[in-house]
GROMACS .gro file of C-alpha atoms in nm:
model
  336
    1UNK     CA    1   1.159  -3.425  10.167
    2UNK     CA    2   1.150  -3.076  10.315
    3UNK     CA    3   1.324  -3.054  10.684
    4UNK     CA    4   1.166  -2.884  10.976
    5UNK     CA    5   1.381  -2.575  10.909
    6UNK     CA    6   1.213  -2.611  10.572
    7UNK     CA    7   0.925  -2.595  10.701
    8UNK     CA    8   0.913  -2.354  10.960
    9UNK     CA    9   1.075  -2.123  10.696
   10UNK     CA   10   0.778  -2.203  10.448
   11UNK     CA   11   0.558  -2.111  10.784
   12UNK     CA   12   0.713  -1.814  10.821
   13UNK     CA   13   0.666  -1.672  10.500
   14UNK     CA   14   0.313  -1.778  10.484
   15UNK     CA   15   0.244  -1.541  10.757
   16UNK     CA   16   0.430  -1.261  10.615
   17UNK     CA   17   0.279  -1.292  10.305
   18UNK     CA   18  -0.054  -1.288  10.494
   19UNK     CA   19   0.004  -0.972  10.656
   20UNK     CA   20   0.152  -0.780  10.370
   21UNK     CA   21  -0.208  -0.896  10.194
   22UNK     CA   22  -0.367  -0.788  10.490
   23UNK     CA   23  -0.196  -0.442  10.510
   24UNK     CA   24  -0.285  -0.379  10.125
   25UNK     CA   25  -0.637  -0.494  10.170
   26UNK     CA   26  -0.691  -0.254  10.483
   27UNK     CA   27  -0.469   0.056  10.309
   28UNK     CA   28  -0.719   0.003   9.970
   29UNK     CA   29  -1.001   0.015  10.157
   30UNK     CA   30  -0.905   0.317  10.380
   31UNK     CA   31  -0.807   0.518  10.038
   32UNK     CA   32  -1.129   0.405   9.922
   33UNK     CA   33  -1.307   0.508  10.210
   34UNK     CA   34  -1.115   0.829  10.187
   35UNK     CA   35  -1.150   0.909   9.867
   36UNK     CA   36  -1.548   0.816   9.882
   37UNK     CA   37  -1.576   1.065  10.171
   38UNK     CA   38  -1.398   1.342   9.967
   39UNK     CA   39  -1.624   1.242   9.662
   40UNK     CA   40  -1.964   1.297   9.912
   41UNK     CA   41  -1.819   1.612  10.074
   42UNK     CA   42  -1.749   1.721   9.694
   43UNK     CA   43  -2.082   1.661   9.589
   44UNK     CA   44  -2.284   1.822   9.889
   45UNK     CA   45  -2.074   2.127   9.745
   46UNK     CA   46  -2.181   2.097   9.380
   47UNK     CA   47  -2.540   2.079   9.490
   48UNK     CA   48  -2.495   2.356   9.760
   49UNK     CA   49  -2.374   2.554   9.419
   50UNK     CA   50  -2.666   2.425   9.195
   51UNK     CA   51  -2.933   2.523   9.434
   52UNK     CA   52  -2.718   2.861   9.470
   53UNK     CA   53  -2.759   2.914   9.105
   54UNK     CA   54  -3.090   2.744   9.082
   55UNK     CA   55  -3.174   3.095   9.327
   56UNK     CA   56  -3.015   3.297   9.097
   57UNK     CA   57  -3.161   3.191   8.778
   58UNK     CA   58  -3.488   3.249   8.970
   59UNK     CA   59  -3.438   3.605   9.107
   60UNK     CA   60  -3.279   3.704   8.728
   61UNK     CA   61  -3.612   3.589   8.545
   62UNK     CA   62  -3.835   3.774   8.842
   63UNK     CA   63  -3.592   4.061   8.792
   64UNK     CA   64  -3.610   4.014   8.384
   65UNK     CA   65  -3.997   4.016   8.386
   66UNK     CA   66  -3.975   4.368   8.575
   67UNK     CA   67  -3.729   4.492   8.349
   68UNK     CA   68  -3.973   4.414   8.028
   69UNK     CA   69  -4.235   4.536   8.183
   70UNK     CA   70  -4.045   4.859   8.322
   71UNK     CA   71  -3.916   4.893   7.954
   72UNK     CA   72  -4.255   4.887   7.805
   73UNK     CA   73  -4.396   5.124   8.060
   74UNK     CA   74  -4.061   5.305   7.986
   75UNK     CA   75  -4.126   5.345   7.548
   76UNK     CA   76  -4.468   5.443   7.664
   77UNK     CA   77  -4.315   5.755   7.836
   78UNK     CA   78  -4.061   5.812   7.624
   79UNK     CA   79  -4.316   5.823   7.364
   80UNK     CA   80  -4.478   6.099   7.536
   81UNK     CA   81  -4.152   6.318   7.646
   82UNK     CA   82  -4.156   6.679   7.408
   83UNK     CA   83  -3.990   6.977   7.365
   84UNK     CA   84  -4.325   7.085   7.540
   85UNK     CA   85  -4.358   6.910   7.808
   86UNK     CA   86  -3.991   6.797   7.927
   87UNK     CA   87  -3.964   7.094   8.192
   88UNK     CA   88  -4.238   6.950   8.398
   89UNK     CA   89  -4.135   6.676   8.363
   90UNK     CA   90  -3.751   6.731   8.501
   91UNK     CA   91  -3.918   6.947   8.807
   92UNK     CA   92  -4.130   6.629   8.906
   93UNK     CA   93  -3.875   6.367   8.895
   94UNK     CA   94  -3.569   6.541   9.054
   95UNK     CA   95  -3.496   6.798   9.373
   96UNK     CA   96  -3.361   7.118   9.307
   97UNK     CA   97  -3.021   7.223   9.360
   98UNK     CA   98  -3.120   7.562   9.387
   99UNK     CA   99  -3.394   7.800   9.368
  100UNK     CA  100  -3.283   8.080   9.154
  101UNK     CA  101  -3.555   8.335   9.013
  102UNK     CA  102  -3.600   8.243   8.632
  103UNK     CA  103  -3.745   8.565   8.514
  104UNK     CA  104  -3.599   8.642   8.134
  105UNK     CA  105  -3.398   8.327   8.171
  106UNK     CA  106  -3.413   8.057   7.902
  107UNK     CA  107  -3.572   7.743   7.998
  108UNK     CA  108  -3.272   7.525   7.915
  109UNK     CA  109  -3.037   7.722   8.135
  110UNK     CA  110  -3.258   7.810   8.441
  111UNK     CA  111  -3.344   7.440   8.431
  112UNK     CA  112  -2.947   7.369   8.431
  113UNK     CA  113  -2.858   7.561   8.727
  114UNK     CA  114  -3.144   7.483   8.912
  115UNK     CA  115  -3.153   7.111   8.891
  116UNK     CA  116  -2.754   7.145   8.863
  117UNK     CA  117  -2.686   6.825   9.080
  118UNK     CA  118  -2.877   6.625   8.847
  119UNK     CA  119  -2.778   6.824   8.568
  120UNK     CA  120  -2.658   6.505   8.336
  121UNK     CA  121  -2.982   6.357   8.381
  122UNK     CA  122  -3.146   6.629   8.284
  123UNK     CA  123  -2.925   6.725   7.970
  124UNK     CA  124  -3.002   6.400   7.844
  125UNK     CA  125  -3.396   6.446   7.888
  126UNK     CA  126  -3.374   6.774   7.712
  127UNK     CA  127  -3.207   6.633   7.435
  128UNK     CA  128  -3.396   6.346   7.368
  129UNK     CA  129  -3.698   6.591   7.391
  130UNK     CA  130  -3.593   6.804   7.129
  131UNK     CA  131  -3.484   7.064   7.252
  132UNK     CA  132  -3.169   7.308   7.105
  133UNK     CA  133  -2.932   7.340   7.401
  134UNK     CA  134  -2.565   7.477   7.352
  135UNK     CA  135  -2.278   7.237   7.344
  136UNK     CA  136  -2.090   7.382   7.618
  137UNK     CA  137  -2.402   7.374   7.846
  138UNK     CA  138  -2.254   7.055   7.978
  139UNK     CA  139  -1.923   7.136   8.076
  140UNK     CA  140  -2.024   7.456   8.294
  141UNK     CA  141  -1.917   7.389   8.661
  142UNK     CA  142  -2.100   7.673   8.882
  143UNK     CA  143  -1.885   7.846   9.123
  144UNK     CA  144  -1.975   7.679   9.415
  145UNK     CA  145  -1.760   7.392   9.257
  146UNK     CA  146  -1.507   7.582   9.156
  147UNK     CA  147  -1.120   7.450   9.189
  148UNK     CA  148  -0.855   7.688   9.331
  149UNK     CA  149  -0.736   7.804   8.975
  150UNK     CA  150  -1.078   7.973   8.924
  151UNK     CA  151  -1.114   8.125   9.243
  152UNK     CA  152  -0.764   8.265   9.260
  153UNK     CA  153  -0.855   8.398   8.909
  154UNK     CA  154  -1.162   8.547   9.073
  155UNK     CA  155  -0.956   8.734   9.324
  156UNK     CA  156  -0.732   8.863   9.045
  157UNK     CA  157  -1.010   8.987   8.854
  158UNK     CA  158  -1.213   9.149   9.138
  159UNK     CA  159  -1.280   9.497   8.923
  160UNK     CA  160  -1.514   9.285   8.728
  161UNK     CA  161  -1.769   9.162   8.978
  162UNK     CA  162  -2.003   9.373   8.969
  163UNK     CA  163  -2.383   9.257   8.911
  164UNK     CA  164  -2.660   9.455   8.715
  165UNK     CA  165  -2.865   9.662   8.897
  166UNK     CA  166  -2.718   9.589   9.177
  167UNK     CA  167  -2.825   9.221   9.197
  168UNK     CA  168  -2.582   9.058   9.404
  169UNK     CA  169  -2.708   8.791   9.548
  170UNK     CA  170  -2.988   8.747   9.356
  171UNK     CA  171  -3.214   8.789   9.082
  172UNK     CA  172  -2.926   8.770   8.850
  173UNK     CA  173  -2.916   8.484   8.664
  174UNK     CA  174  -3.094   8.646   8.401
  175UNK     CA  175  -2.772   8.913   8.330
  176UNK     CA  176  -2.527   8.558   8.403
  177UNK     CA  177  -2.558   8.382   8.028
  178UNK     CA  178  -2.491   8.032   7.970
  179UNK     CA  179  -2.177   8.169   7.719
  180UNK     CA  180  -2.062   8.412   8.000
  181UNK     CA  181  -2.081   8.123   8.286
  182UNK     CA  182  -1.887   7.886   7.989
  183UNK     CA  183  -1.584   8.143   7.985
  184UNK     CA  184  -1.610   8.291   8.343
  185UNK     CA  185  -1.321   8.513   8.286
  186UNK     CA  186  -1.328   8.529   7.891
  187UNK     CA  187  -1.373   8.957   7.819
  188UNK     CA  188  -1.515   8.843   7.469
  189UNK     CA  189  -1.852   8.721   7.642
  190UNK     CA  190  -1.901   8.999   7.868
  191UNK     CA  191  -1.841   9.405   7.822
  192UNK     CA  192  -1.795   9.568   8.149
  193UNK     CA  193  -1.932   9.321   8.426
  194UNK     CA  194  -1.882   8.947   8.431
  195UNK     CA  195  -2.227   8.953   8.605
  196UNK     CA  196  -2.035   8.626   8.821
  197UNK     CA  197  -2.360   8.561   9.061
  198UNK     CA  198  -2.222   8.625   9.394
  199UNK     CA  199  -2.489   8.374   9.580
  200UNK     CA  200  -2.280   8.062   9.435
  201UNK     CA  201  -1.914   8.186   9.468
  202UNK     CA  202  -2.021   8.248   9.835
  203UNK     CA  203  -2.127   7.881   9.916
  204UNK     CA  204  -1.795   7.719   9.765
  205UNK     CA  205  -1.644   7.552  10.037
  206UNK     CA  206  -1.290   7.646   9.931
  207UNK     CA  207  -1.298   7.979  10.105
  208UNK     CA  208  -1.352   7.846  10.425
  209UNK     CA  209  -0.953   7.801  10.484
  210UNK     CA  210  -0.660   8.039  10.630
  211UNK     CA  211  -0.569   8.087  10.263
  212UNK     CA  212  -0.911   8.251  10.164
  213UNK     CA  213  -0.961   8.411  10.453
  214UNK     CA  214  -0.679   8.692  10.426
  215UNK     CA  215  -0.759   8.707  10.100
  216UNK     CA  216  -1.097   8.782  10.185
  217UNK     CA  217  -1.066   8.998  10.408
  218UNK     CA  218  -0.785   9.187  10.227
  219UNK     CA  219  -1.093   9.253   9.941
  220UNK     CA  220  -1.307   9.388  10.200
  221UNK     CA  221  -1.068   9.652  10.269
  222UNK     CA  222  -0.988   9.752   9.970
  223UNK     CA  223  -1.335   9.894   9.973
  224UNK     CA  224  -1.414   9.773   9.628
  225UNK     CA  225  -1.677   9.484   9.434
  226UNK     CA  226  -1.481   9.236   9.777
  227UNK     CA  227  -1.734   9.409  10.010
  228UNK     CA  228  -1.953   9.175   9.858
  229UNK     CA  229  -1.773   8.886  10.063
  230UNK     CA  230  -1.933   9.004  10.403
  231UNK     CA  231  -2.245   8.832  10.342
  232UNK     CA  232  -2.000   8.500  10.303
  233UNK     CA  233  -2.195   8.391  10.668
  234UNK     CA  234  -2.525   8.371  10.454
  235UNK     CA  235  -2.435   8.077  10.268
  236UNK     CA  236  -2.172   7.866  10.455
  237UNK     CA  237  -2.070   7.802  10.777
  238UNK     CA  238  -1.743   7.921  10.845
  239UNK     CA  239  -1.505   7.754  11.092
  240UNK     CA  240  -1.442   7.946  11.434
  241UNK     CA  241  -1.060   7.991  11.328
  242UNK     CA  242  -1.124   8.057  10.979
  243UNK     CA  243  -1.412   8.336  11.040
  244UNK     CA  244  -1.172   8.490  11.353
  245UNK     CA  245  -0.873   8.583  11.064
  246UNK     CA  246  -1.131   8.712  10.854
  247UNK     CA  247  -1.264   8.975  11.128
  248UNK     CA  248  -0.918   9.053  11.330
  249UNK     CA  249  -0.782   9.161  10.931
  250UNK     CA  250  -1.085   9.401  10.903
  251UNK     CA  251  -1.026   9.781  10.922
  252UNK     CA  252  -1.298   9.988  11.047
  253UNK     CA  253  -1.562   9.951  10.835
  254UNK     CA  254  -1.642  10.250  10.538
  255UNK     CA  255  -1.991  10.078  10.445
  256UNK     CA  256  -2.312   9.952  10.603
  257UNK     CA  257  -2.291   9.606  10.447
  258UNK     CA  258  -1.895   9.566  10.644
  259UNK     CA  259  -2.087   9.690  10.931
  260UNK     CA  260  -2.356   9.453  10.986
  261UNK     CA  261  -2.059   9.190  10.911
  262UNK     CA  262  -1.898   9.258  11.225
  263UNK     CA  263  -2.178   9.351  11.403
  264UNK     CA  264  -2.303   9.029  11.378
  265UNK     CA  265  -1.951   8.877  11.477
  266UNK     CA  266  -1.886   9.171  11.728
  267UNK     CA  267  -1.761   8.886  12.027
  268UNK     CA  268  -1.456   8.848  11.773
  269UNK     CA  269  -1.388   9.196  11.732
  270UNK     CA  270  -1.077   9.266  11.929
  271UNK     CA  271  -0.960   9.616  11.713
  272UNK     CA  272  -0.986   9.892  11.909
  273UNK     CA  273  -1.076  10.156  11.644
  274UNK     CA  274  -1.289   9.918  11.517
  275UNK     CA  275  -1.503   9.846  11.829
  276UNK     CA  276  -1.526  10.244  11.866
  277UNK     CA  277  -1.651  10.251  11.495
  278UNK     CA  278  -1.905   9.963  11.544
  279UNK     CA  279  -1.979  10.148  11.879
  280UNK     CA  280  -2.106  10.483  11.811
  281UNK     CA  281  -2.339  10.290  11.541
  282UNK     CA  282  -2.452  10.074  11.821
  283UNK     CA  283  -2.528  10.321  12.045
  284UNK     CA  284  -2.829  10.473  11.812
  285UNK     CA  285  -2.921  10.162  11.621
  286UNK     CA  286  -3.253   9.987  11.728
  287UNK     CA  287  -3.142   9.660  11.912
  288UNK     CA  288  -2.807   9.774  11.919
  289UNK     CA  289  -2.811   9.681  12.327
  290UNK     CA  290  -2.779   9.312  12.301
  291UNK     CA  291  -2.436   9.347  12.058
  292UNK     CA  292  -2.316   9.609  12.289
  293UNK     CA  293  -2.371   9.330  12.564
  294UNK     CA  294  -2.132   9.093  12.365
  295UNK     CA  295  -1.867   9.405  12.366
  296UNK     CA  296  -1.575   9.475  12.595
  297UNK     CA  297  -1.666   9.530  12.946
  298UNK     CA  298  -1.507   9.899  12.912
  299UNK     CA  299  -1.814   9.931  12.641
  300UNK     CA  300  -2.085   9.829  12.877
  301UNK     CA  301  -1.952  10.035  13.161
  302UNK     CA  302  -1.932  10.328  12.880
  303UNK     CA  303  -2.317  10.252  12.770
  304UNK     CA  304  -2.486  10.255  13.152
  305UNK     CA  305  -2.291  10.609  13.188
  306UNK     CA  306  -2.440  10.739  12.848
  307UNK     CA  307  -2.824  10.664  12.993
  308UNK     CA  308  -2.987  10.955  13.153
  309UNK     CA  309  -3.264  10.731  13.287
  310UNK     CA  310  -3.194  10.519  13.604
  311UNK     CA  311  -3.457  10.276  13.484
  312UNK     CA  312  -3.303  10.194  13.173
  313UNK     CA  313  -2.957  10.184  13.390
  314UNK     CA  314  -3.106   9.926  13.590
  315UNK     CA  315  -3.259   9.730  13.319
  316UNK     CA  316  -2.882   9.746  13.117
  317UNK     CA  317  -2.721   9.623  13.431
  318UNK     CA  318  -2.958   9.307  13.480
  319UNK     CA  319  -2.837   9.174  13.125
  320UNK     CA  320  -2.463   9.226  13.196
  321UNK     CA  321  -2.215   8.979  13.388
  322UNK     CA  322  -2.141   9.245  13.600
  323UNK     CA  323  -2.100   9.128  13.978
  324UNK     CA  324  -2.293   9.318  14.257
  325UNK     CA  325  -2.029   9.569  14.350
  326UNK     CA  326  -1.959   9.707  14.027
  327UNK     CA  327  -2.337   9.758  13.943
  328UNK     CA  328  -2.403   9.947  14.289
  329UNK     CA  329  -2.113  10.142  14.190
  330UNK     CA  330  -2.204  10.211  13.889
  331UNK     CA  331  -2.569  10.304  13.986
  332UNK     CA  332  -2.372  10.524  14.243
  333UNK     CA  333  -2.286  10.782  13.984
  334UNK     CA  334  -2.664  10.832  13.926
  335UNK     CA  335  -2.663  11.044  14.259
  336UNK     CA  336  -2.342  11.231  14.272
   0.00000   0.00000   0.00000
């Protein structure tokens, strides 16, 4: 027979054994539980995903029902493009780049430059219409794009820039052929002027830097094809700094077109032989008053002294910044 110490050892054991069954019941179901919850949370994913892609695969057949139908509407057109027909076609679907006079020009190259930010899109039209372009149409970057190599090589080469009949800025696109714009500075395309359209080397925004601007204003010096830089204020907007070197490295001016360049800049003009040059043009050119107003004070005074009507004194006098005193006193000299 078992002893109480038997017994209560058996008793003892019993209720271990009860609470390490207890302890394995409650830790299976809690991993259970657990891994049932990550299961759910799992699956609320997966269908968050399928009804994602469910969305998808909706908006891709919508999308692919437009796209057949685009593409049949598409071979109809396409159908349609010719060698006849492509230019008006290229002017309705894009905005031109430019608007450069096309007179004597061929169709494929006018269209190029004018339409020149869409110009891949419109190479490819031409070609799939038919039509004979050159190979090296595609590769001709207009000056306006120009990197500092070319321009530099521009500046080196500044004897060359000259433009038939005098068509500068325009109009000359017809003397600029696609060859000649191909090999810019290439003397086997052109015979004694690169006919370089001045209009697009003016806009590149290259020259509006310290670098360009001495250089610039250097050329307009020298008196030669660089005068052609002082319309540079027609096609970009310089910055203050840049457009001040420019005018305090001009000498007085040798030809109208320098002229109106600092005449139109005169509140920069700081030169003294240079403000006496642009001056005595002021002084007899219609609406010269209002640049003479933007003059040196010493120039104003000078101008009110040079009227021999007191009316005209007085009307000067109202536009200036004199103050009081120094108008009286200059009206004052009227009656000495």
């Amino acid at each position: 027979m078992k002893g109480a110490r038997d017994l209560q050892n058996d008793t003892e054991f019993n209720e271990k054994f009860e609470e390490l069954k207890n302890y394995l019941i409650e830790s299976a179901q809690s991993e259970t539980l657990n891994e049932i919850k990550r299961l759910s949370s799992e699956n609320r994913e997966l269908r968050k995903e399928i009804k994602k892609l469910s969305e998808q695969n909706d908006e891709l057949q919508k999308k692919n029902k437009t796209v057949v139908a685009n593409d049949k509407v598409t071979q109809i057109v396409t159908n349609q493009i010719s060698e006849e027909n492509v230019y008006r076609l290229i002017e309705s679907l894009f905005v031109k780049t430019f608007d450069e006079n096309t007179y004597e020009v061929p169709l494929f190259w006018s269209i190029y430059v004018n339409f020149y930010n869409n110009r891949k899109d419109v190479i490819s039209l031409l070609r799939f219409a038919g039509v004979k372009i050159p190979d090296e149409l595609e590769s001709i970057v207009l000056p306006h794009e120009w990197d500092e190599r070319l321009l530099d090589k521009f500046f080196d080469t500044m004897y060359s820039h000259y433009n038939c009949n005098g068509e500068t800025y325009e109009n000359n696109l017809r003397f600029w052929t696609c060859s000649m714009a191909a090999h810019p500075f290439d003397q086997k395309y052109f015979s004694c002027y690169d006919e370089i359209p001045w209009q697009f080397v003016l806009r590149n925004p290259l020259l509006n830097s310290q670098k360009y601007a001495v250089k610039i204003a250097e050329e307009i010096n020298k008196d030669g094809n660089g005068v052609y830089f002082s319309k540079i204020c027609h096609y970009q907007e310089l910055s203050p700094d840049v457009l001040q070197t420019i005018i305090s490295n001009l000498k007085a001016p040798q030809r109208p077109i320098i002229t109106d360049f600092l005449i139109d800049n005169i509140e920069l003009v700081t030169d003294k032989k240079v403000l006496n040059n642009l001056y005595s043009t002021l002084v007899d050119k219609y609406g010269g008053t209002k640049y003479i107003l933007q003059m040196p004070e010493e120039y104003q005074k000078k101008y009110v002294k040079s009227l021999d009507n007191p009316e005209k004194m007085i009307n000067f006098l109202n536009m200036t910044k004199f103050s009081k005193e120094k108008k009286m006193e200059l009206l004052g000299n009227i009656f000495e």
